PDB file of C-alpha atoms in Angstrom:
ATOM      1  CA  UNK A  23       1.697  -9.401 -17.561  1.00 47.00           C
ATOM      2  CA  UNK A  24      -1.540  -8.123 -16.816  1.00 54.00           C
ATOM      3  CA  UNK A  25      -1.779  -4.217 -15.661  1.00 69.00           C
ATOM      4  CA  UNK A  26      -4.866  -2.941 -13.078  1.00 71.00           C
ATOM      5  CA  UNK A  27      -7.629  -1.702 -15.184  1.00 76.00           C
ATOM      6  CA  UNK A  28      -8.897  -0.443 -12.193  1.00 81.00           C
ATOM      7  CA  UNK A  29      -7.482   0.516  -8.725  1.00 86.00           C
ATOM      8  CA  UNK A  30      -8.971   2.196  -5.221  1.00 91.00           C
ATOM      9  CA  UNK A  31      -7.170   2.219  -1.831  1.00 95.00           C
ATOM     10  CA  UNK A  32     -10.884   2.484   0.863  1.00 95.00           C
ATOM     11  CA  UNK A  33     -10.122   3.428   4.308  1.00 96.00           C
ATOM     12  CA  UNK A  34     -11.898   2.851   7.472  1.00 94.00           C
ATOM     13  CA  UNK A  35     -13.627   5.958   9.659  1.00 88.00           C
ATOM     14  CA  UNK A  36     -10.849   6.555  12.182  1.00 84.00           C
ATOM     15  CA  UNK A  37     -13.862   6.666  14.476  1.00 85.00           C
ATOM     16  CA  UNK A  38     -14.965   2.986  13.717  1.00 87.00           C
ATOM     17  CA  UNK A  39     -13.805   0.801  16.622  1.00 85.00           C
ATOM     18  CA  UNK A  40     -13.863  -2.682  16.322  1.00 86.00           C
ATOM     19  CA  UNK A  41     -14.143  -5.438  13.698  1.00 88.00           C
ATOM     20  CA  UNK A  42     -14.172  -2.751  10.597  1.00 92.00           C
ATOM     21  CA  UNK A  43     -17.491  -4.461   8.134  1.00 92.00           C
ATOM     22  CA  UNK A  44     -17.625  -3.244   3.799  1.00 91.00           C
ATOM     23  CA  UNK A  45     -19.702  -0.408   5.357  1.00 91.00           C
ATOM     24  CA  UNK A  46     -17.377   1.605   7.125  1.00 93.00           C
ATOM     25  CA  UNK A  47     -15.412   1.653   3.993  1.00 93.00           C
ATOM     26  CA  UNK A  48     -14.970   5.046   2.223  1.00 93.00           C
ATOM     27  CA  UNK A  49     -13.248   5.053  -1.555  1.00 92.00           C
ATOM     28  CA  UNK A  50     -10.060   7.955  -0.584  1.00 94.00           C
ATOM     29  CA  UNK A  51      -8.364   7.557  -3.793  1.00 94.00           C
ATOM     30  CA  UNK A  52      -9.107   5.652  -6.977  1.00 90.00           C
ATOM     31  CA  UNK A  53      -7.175   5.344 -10.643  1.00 87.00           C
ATOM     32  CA  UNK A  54      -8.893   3.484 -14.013  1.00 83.00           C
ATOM     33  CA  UNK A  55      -7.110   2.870 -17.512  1.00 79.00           C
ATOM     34  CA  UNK A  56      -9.655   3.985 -20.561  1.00 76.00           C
ATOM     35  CA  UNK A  57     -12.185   6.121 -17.548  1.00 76.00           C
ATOM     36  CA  UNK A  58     -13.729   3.078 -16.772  1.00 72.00           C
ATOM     37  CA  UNK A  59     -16.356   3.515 -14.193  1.00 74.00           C
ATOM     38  CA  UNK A  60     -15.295   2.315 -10.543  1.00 75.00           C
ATOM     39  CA  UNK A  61     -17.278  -0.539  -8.908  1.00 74.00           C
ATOM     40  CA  UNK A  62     -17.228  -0.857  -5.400  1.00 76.00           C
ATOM     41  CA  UNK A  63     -15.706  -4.342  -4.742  1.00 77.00           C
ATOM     42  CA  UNK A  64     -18.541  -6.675  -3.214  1.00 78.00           C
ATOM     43  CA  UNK A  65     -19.139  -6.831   0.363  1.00 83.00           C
ATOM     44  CA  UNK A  66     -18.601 -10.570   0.414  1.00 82.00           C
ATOM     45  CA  UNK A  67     -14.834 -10.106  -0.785  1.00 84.00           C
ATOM     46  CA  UNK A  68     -14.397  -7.404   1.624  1.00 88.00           C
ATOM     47  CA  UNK A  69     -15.844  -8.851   4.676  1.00 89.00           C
ATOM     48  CA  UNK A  70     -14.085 -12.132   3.781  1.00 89.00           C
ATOM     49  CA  UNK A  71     -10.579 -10.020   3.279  1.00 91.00           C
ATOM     50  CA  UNK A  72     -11.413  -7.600   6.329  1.00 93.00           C
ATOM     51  CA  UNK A  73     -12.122 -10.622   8.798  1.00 91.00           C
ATOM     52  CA  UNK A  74      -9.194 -13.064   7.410  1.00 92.00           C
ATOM     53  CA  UNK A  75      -6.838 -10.004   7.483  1.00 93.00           C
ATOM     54  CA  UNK A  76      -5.219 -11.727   4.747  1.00 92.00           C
ATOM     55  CA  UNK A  77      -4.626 -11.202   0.645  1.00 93.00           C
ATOM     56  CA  UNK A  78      -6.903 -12.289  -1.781  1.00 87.00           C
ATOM     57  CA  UNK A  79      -5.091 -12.605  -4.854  1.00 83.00           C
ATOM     58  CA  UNK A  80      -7.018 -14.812  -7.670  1.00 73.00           C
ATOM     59  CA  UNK A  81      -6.127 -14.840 -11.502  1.00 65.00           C
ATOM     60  CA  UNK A  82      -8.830 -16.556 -14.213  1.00 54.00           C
ATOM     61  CA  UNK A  83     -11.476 -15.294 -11.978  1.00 51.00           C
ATOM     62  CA  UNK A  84     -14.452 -16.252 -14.681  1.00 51.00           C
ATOM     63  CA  UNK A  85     -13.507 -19.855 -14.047  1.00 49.00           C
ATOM     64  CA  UNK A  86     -13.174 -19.846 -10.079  1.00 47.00           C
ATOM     65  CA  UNK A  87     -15.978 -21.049  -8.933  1.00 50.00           C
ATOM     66  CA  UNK A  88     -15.383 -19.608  -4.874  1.00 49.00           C
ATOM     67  CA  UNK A  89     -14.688 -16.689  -6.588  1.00 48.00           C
ATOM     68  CA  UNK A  90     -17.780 -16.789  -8.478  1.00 46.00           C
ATOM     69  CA  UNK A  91     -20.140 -15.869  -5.586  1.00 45.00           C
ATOM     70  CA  UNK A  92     -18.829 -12.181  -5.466  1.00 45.00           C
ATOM     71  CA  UNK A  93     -20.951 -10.668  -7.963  1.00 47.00           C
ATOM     72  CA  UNK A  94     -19.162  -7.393  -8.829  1.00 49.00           C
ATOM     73  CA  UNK A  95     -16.166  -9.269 -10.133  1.00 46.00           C
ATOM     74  CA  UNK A  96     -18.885 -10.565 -12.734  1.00 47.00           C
ATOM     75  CA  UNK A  97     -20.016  -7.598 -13.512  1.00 49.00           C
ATOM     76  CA  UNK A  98     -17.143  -6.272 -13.982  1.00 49.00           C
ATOM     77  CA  UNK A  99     -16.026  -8.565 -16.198  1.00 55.00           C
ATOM     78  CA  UNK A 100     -12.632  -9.118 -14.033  1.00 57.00           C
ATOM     79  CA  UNK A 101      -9.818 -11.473 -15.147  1.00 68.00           C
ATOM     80  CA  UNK A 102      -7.719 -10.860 -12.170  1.00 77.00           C
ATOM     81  CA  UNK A 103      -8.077  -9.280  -8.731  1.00 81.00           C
ATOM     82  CA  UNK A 104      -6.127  -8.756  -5.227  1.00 86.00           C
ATOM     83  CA  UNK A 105      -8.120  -6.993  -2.181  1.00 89.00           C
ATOM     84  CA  UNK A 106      -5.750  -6.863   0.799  1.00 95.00           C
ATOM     85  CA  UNK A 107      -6.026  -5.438   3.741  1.00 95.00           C
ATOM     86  CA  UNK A 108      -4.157  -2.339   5.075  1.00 95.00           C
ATOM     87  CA  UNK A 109      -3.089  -3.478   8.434  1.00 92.00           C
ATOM     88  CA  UNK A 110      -1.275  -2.062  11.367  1.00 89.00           C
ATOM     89  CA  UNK A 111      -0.531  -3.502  14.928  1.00 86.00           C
ATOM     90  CA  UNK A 112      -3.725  -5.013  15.535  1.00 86.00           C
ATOM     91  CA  UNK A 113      -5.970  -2.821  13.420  1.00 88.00           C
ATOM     92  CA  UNK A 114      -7.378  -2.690  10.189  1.00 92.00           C
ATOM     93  CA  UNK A 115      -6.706   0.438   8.560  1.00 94.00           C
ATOM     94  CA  UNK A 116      -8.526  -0.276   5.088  1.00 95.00           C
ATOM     95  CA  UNK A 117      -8.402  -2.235   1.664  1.00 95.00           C
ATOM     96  CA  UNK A 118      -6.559  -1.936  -1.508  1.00 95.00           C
ATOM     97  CA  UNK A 119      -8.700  -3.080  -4.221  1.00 88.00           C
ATOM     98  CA  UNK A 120      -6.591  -3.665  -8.003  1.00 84.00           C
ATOM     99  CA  UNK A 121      -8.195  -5.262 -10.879  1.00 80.00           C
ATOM    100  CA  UNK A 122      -7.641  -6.614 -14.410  1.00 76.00           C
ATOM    101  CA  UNK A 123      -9.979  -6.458 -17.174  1.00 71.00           C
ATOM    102  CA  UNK A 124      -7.487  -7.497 -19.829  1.00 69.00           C
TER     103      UNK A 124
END
C-alpha cells in the first residue's frame, strides 16, 4: 500500500467566477512525509482535472506515457498520484492534490 509522500488541498478565490483555470489556485493547507519540499502540481493536470470535473487517479506514473506530459510529476519523481476536484452544485470549489514517492 503506498502512503502520500506529499499532500495539499488548493482552493479557488471565492471571488473567481466562472470556469476556475491552475491560476486561481491558492495552496490553503499542505502535509509531506520526511519535509519534502511541495511542488505545485502542473497546470496541465489541473486544468485537465478542473475542466473534466473528474478524478485523476494514475499508479506507475514513470511508465504512463499521457501521464508523461505533466512535467512536475517527473520532477517529482512520483509513483502515484490523484488530483480531484472539490466540487459543489455546479461549482468548483478547488483540488486535492496526494502523491506517492515510494
Amino acid at each position: 500500500m503506498a502512503v502520500a509522500s506529499i499532500s495539499a488541498i488548493l482552493l479557488v478565490s471565492p471571488e473567481t467566477t466562472g470556469q476556475p483555470m491552475p491560476s486561481d489556485l491558492h495552496v490553503v493547507a499542505y502535509h509531506s512525509q520526511k519535509d519534502l519540499p511541495y511542488r505545485r502540481v502542473s497546470d496541465n493536470l489541473s486544468r485537465v482535472v478542473l475542466s473534466r470535473r473528474e478524478a485523476i487517479l494514475a499508479r506507475d506514473v514513470g511508465d504512463d506515457r499521457q501521464l508523461s506530459v505533466f512535467d512536475s510529476l517527473g520532477e517529482m519523481k512520483a509513483l502515484s498520484v490523484i488530483c480531484a476536484p472539490i466540487n459543489t452544485g455546479n461549482r468548483v470549489l478547488g483540488l486535492i492534490h496526494l502523491y506517492s514517492t515510494n
